[in-house]
Coordinates of C-alpha atoms in Angstrom, one line a residue:
X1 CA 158.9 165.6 181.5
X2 CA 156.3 163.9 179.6
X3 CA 154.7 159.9 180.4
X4 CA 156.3 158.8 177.3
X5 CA 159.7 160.0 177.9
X6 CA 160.6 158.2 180.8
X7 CA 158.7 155.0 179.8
X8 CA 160.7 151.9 179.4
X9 CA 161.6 150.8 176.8
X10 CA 160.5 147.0 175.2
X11 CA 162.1 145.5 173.0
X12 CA 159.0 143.2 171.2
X13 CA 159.3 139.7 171.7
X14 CA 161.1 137.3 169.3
X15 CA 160.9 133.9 168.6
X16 CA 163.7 132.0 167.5
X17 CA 162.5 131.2 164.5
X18 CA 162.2 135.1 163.5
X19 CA 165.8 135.8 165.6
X20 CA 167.5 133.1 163.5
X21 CA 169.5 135.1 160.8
X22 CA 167.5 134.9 157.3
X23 CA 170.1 134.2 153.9
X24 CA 169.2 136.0 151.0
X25 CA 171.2 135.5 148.2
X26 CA 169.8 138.8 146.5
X27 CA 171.2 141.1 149.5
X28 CA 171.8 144.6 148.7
X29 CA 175.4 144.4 150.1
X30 CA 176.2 140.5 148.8
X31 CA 179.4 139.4 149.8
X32 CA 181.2 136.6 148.0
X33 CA 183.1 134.6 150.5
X34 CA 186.1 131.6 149.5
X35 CA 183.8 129.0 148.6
X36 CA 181.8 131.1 146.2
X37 CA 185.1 132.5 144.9
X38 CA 186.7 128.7 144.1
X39 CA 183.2 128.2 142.2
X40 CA 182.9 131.1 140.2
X41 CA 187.0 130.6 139.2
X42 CA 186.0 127.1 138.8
X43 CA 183.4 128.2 136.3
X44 CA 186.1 130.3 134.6
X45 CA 188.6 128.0 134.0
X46 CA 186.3 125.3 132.2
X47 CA 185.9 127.7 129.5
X48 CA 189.5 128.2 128.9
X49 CA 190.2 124.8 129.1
X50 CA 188.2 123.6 127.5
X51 CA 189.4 126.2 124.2
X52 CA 192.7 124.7 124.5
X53 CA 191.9 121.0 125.8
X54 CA 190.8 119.8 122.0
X55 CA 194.3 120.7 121.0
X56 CA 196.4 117.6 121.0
X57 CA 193.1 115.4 120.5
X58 CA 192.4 116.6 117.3
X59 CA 194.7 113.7 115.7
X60 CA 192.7 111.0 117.4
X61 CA 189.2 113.0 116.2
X62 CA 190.2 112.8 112.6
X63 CA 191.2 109.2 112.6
X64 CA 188.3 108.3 114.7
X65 CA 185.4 110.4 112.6
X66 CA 187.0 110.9 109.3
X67 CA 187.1 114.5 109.8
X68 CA 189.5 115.9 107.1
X69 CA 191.4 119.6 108.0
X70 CA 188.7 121.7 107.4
X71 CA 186.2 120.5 109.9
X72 CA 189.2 119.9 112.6
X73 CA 189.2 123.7 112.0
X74 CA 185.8 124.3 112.6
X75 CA 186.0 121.7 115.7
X76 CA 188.2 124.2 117.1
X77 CA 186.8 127.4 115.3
X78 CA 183.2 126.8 116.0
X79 CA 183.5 126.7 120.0
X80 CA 185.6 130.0 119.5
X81 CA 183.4 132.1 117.5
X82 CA 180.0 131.0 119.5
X83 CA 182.2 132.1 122.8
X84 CA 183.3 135.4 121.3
X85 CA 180.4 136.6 119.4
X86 CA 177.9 135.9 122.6
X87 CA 180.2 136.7 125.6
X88 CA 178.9 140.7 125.8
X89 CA 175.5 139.8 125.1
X90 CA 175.9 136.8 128.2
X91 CA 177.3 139.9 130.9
X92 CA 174.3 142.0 129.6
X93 CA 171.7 139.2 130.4
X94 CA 173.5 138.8 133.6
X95 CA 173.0 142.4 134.6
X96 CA 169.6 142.0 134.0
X97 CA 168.3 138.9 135.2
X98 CA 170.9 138.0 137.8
X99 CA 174.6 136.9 137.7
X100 CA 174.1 134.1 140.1
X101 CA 170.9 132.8 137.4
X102 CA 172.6 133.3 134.5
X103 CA 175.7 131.5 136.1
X104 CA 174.1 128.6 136.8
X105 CA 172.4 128.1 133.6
X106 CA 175.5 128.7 131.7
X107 CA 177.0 125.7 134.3
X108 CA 174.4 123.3 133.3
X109 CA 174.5 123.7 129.7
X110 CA 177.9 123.4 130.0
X111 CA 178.3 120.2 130.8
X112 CA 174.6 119.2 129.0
X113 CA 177.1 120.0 125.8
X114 CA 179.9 118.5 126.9
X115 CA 178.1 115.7 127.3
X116 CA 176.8 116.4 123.6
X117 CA 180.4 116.4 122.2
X118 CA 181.2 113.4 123.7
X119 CA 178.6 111.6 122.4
X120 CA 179.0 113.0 119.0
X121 CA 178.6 109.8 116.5
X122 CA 180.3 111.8 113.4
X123 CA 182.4 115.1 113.0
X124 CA 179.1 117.1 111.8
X125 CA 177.0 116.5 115.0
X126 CA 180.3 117.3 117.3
X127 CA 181.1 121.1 115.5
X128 CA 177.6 121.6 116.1
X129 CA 178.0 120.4 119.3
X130 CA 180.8 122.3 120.1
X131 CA 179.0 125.7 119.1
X132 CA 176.6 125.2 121.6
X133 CA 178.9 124.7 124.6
X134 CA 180.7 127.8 123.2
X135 CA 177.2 129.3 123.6
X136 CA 176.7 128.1 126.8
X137 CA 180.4 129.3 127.7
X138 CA 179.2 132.4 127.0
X139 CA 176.3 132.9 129.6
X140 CA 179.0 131.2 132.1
X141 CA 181.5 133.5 132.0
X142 CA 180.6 136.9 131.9
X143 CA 179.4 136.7 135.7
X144 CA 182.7 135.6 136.7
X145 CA 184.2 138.8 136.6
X146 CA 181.1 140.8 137.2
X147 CA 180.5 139.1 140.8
X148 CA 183.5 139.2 141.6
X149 CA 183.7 143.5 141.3
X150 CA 180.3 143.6 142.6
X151 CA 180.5 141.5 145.8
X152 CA 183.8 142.3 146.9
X153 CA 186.3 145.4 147.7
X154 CA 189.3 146.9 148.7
X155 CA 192.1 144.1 149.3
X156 CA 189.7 141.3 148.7
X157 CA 188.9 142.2 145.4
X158 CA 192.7 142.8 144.3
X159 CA 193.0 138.9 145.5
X160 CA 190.0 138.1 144.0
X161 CA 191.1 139.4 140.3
X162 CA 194.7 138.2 141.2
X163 CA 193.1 134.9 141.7
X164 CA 191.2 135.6 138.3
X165 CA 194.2 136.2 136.0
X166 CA 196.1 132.8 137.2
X167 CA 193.5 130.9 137.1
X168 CA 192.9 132.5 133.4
X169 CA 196.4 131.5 132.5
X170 CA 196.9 128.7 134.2
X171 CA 193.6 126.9 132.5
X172 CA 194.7 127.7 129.2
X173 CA 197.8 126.0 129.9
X174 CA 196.2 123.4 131.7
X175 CA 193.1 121.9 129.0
X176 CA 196.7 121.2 127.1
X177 CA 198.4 119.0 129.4
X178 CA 195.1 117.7 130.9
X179 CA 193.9 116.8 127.0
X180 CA 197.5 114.8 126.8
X181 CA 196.6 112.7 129.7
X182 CA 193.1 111.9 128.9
X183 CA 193.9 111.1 125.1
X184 CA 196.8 109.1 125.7
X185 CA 195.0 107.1 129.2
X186 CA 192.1 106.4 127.6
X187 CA 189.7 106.2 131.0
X188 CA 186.7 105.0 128.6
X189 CA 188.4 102.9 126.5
X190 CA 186.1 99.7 127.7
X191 CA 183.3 101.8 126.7
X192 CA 184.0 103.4 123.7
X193 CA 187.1 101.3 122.3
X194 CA 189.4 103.8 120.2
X195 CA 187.7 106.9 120.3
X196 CA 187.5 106.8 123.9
X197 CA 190.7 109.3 124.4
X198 CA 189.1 112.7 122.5
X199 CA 185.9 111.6 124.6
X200 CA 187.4 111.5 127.7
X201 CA 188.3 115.6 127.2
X202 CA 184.9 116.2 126.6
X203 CA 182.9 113.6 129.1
X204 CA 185.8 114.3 131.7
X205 CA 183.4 118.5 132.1
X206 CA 180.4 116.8 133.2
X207 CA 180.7 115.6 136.7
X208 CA 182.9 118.8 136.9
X209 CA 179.9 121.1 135.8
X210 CA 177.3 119.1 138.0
X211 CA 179.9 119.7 141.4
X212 CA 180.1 123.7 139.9
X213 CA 176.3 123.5 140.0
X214 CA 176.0 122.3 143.4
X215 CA 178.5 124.8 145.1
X216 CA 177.5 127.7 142.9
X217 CA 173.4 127.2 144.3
X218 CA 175.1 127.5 148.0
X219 CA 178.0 129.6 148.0
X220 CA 177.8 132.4 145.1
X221 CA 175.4 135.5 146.0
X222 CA 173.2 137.0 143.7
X223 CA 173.6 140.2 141.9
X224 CA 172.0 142.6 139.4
X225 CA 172.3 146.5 137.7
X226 CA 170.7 148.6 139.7
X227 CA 169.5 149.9 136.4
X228 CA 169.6 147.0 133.8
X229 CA 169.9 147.8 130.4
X230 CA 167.5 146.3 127.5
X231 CA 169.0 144.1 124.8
X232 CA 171.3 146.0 122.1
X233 CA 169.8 144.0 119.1
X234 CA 171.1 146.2 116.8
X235 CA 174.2 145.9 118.7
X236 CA 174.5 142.2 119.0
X237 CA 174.4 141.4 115.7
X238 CA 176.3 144.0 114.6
X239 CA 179.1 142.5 116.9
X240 CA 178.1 139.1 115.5
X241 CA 179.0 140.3 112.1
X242 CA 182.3 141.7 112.6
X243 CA 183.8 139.1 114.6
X244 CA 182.0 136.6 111.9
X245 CA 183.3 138.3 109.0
X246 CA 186.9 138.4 110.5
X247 CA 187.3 135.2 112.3
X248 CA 185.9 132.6 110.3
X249 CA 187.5 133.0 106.9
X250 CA 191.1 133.5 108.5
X251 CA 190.1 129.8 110.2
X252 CA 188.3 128.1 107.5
X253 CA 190.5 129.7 104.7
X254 CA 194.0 127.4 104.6
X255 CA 191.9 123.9 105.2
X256 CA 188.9 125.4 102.2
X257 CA 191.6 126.2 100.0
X258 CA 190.5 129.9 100.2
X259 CA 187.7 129.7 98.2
X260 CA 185.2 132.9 97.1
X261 CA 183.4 133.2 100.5
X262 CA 186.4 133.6 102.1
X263 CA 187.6 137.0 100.3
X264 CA 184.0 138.3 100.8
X265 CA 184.0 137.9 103.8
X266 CA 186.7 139.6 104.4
X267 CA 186.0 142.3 102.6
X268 CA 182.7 142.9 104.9
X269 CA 184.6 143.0 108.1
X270 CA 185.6 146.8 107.9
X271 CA 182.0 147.5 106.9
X272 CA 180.4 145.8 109.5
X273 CA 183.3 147.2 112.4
X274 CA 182.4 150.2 111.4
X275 CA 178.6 150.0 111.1
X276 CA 178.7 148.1 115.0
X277 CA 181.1 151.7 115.7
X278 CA 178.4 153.9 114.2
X279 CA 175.2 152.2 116.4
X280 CA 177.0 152.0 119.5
X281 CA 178.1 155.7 119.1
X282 CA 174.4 156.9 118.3
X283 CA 172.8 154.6 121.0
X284 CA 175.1 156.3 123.9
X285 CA 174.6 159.6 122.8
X286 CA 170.6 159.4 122.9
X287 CA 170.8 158.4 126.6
X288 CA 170.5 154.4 125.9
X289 CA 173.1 151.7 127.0
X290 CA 174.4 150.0 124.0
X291 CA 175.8 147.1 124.3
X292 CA 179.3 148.1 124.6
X293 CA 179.2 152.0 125.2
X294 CA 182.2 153.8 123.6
X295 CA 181.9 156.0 126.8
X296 CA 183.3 153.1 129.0
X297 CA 186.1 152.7 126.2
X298 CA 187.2 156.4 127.2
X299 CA 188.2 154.8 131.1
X300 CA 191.9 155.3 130.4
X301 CA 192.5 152.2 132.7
X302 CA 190.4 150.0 130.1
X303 CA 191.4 151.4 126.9
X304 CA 195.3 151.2 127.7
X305 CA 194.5 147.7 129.2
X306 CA 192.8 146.0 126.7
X307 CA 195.8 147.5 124.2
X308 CA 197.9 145.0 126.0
X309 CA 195.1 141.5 126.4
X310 CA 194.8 141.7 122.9
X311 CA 198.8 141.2 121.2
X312 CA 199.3 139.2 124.1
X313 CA 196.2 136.9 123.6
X314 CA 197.0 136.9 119.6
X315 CA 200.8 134.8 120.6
X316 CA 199.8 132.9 123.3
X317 CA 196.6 131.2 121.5
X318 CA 198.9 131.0 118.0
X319 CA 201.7 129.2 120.2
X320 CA 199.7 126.8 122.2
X321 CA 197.8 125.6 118.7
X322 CA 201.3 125.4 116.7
X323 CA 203.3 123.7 119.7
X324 CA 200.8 121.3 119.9
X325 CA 200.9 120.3 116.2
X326 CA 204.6 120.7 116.1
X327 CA 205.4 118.2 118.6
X328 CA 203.0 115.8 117.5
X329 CA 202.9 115.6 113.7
X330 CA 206.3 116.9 113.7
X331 CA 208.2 114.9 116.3
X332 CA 205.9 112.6 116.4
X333 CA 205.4 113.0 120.5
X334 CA 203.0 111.2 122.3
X335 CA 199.7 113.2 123.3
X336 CA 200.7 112.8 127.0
X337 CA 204.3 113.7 126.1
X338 CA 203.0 116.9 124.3
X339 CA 200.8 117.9 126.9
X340 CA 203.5 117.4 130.0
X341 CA 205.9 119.9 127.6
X342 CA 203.7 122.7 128.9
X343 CA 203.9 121.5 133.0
X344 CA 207.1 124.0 133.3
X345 CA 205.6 126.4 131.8
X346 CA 202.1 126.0 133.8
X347 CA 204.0 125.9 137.1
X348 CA 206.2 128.6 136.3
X349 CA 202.7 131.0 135.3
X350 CA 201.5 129.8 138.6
X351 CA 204.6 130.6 141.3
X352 CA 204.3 134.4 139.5
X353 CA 201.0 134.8 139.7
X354 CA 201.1 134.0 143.4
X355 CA 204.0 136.8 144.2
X356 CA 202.3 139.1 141.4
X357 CA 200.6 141.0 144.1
X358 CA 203.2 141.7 146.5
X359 CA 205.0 142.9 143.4
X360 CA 202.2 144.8 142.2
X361 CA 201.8 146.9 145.4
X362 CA 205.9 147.8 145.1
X363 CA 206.6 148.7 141.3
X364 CA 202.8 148.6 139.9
X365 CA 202.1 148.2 136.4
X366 CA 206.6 148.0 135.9
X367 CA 205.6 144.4 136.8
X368 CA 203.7 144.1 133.3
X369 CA 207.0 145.2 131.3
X370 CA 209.2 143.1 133.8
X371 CA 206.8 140.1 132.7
X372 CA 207.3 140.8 128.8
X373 CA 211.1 141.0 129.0
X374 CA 211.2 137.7 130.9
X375 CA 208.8 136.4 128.4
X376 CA 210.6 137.8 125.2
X377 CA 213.6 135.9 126.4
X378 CA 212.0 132.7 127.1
X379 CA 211.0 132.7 123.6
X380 CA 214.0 133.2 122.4
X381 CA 215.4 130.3 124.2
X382 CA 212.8 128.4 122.4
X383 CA 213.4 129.6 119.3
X384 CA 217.4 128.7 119.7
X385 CA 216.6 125.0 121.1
X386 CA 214.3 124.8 118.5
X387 CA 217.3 125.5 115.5
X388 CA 220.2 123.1 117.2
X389 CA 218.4 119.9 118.1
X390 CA 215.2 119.7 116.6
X391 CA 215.9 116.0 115.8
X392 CA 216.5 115.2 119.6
X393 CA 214.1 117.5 120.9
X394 CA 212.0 116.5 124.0
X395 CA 210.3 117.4 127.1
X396 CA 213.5 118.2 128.9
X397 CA 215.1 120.2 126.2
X398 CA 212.3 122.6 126.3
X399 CA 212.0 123.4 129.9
X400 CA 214.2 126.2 130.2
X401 CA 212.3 127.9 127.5
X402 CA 208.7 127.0 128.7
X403 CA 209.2 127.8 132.1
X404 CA 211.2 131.5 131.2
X405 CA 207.9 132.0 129.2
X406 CA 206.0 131.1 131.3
X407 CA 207.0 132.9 134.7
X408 CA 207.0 136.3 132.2
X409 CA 203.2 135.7 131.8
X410 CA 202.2 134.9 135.0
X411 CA 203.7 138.7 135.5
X412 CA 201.5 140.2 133.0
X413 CA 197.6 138.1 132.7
X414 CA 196.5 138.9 136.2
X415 CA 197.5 142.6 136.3
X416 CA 196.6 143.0 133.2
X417 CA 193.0 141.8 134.2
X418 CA 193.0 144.2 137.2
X419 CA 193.8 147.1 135.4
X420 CA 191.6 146.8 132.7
X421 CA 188.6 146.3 135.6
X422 CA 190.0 148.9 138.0
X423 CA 188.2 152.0 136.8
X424 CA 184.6 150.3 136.0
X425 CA 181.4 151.1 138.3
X426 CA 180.2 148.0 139.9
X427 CA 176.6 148.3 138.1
X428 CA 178.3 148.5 134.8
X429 CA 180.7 145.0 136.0
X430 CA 178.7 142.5 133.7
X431 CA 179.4 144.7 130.6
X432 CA 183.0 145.5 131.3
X433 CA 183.5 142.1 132.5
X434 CA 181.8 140.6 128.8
X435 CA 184.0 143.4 127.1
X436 CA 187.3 142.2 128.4
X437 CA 186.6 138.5 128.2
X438 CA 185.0 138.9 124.4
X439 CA 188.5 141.0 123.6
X440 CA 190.3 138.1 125.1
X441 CA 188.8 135.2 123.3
X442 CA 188.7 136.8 120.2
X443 CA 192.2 137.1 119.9
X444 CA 193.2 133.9 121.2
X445 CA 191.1 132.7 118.1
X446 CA 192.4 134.9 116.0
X447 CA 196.1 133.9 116.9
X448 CA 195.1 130.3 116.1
X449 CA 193.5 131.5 112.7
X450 CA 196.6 133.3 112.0
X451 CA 199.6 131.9 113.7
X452 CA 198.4 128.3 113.0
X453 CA 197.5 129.2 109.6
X454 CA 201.5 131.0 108.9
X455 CA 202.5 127.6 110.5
X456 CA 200.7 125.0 108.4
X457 CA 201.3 126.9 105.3
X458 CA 205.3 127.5 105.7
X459 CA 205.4 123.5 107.1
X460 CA 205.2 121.2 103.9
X461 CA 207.5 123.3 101.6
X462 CA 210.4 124.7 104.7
X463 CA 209.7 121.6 107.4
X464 CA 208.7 121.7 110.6
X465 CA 211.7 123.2 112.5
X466 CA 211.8 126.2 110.1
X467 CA 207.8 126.6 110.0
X468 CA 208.3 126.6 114.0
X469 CA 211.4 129.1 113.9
X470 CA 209.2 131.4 112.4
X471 CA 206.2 131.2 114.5
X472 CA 208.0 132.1 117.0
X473 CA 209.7 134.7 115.6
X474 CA 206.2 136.1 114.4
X475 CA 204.7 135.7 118.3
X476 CA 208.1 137.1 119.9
X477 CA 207.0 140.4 117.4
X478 CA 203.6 140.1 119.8
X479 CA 205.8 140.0 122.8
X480 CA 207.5 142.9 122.4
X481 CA 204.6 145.2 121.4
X482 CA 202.9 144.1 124.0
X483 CA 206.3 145.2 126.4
X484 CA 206.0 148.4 124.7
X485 CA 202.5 149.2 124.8
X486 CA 203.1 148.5 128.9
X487 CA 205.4 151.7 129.1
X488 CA 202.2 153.5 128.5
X489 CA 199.8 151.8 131.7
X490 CA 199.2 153.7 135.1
X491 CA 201.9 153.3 137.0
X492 CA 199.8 152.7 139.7
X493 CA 197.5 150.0 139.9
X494 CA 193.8 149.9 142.0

């Protein structure tokens, strides 16, 4: 037997400085723990809110800045297409230069143009603020979702997008009720006079985002693509285009009076889908990573997924803009009173969400068609309280309809979410991630162009109870395609 063999081992020396464990936050095996879970949900729901929160302000903004319907529109619009048309391109630079980087920057510009919009001294400076905190919503976002599928697993990850989806849901009800409050309390009303309540939704992100900035720099791990992919500029603005071409006539296009632009417009959108189609197609082919691969839109889980986000997206963004408007100018409600209309239907979302996964793991994706039934009817006991007592109708006589609705949602968003995630690879999480989200956003802006625009159109010549009637009629038609389309998921879900 040789010297060495039988030798002792020694373990070298170590002081405590070196034995003291060293935190990386660019690990190869990060793990996102609760703390860094609350912040990156925290730093999805602003977004989302923040979409819906100008809702029952924009009254107050028109008297305060003299705005007139057309730039209300683009107060609204001009947050929605900045979020849309950058949202792929925000995962992609995630992938690339970090999730945790990109995620803080998109936190502090966030509330840098909140700030902005709340400061805004006429209706010009505040859309242009508002594009840039779409922009900035954009960067935010994307590495919500890709974090979460690329530092966690198994039964944490399930929670994790469970946790996703309400939150989702629950925010977009939420910048509603929470924009009621603020408009009608007034916090900064010694400070800015009348116009302090539509500032208050704006000023009220700030301290948010600066507390979101502090937790994420502590709590959420870094991550990157093992292989990051090069800007698609062909790509981007191809996407730019389309969603351009589409989204901003069928927003501008009632309030302008449809003028020439409009119909142009328009008329490019099929040319410029198809042209984004083409590059995309080509790019993959070659070998490069576009920036969204068709390839990834051939994971059945995705494909059959997003089928569903994107109906169900078109009503609920349509109904939350009409509602709003409907119990306002129509019944002449209160901002806080039209805000607190939705509480039934946020609590409702919320007590679903929270058994959605013990459901999930016992019927699977059945629990997305039991949640469209549930929400068909709820609409339908709207759409009945609405015909017999529109006159009388308050807060009380549209709970049972709100919170039907509601509880039917809170069954579909967050397993919707997981499915459409289930099947992508972790280094490709910031693109599917931006793919959903952009899919999402675009046709909650695209149910406001629309379903608002059906609204405000049938409203002057039928009234508001019929123009209502029918909205709801049109978004229960939403409903059950989405119910439908739900036969056809994976009956298991990852």
């Amino acid at each position: 037997m040789s010297e060495s063999s039988v030798r002792p081992k020694v373990r070298p020396k170590t002081s405590a400085a070196s034995a003291a464990p060293v935190v990386r936050h660019d690990h190869p095996t990060p793990v996102l723990g609760a703390l860094g879970l609350f912040t990156v949900l925290l730093g999805a729901a602003l977004p989302l809110i923040d979409f819906f929160i100008v809702n029952v302000a924009l009254p107050t903004i028109d008297h305060d800045l003299d705005a007139g319907p057309a730039l209300l529109e683009l107060v609204v619009a001009g947050y929605g297409l900045a979020y849309a048309v950058l949202l792929v391109l925000g995962g992609r630079l995630g992938d690339m230069a970090g999730r945790r980087r990109l995620f803080l920057l998109g936190i502090a510009a966030f509330g840098i143009t909140s700030l902005a919009c709340g400061l805004a001294p006429d209706a010009w400076t505040l859309v242009g603020a508002r594009v840039a905190q779409g922009a900035a919503a954009a960067l935010m976002l994307p590495q919500v979702l890709a974090t979460i599928q690329a530092a966690t697993s198994g039964h944490r990850r399930a929670r994790a997008m469970s946790l996703y989806g309400a939150t989702a849901g629950l925010s977009m009800v939420a910048g509603q009720i929470l924009g009621g409050v603020l408009v009608a309390a007034a916090p900064l009303s010694s400070v800015f006079g009348e116009s302090a309540g539509w500032r208050s939704v704006f000023l009220v992100n700030v301290p948010v985002a600066a507390v979101g900035l502090v937790l994420a720099a502590r709590s959420v791990p870094e991550t990157r693509s093992e292989r990051p992919a090069p800007i698609d500029v062909p790509g981007t603005l191809l996407l730019a285009a389309s969603l351009v071409t589409l989204l901003a006539p069928l927003t501008e296009g009632r309030a302008a009076g449809w003028p020439l632009w409009t119909w142009v417009s328009l008329a490019l959108f099929p040319f410029a889908a198809a042209a984004f189609y083409r590059v995309e197609r080509r790019a993959d082919r070659k070998g490069l990573i576009p920036l969204v691969p068709p390839s990834l839109l051939r994971l059945d889980s995705l494909r059959r997924g997003l089928s569903l986000v994107l109906p169900f997206s078109v009503g609920f963004g349509g109904f939350m803009f009409v509602i709003a408007v409907a119990l306002q100018q129509g019944l002449e409600l209160g901002p806080a009173a039209s805000g607190l209309s939705m509480a039934p239907m946020a609590a409702a979302f919320f007590a679903a969400s929270l058994a959605g996964p013990g459901l999930v793991r016992r019927y699977g994706s059945r629990v997305v068609t039991a949640g469209g039934i549930i929400q068909a009817l709820g609409v339908v006991v709207l759409v009945i309280t609405v015909w017999r007592d529109w006159s009388g109708l308050g807060m009380l006589g549209l709970l049972p309809g709100m919170a039907i609705a509601g509880l039917g949602q809170g069954l579909q968003l967050p397993v919707l979410f997981r499915i459409v995630l289930s099947d992508v690879p972790p280094e490709r999480a910031g693109v599917g991630g931006g793919v959903m989200t952009t899919t999402q956003q675009a046709a909650l802006a695209l149910g406001v162009a629309t379903l608002g625009s059906l609204f405000l159109s049938l409203a002057p010549g039928s009234g508001m109870r019929d123009a209502l009637a029918v909205t709801l009629l049109v978004q229960l038609g939403a409903v059950v395609l989405t119910t439908l389309l739900s036969l056809r998921l994976p009956r298991a879900v990852a």
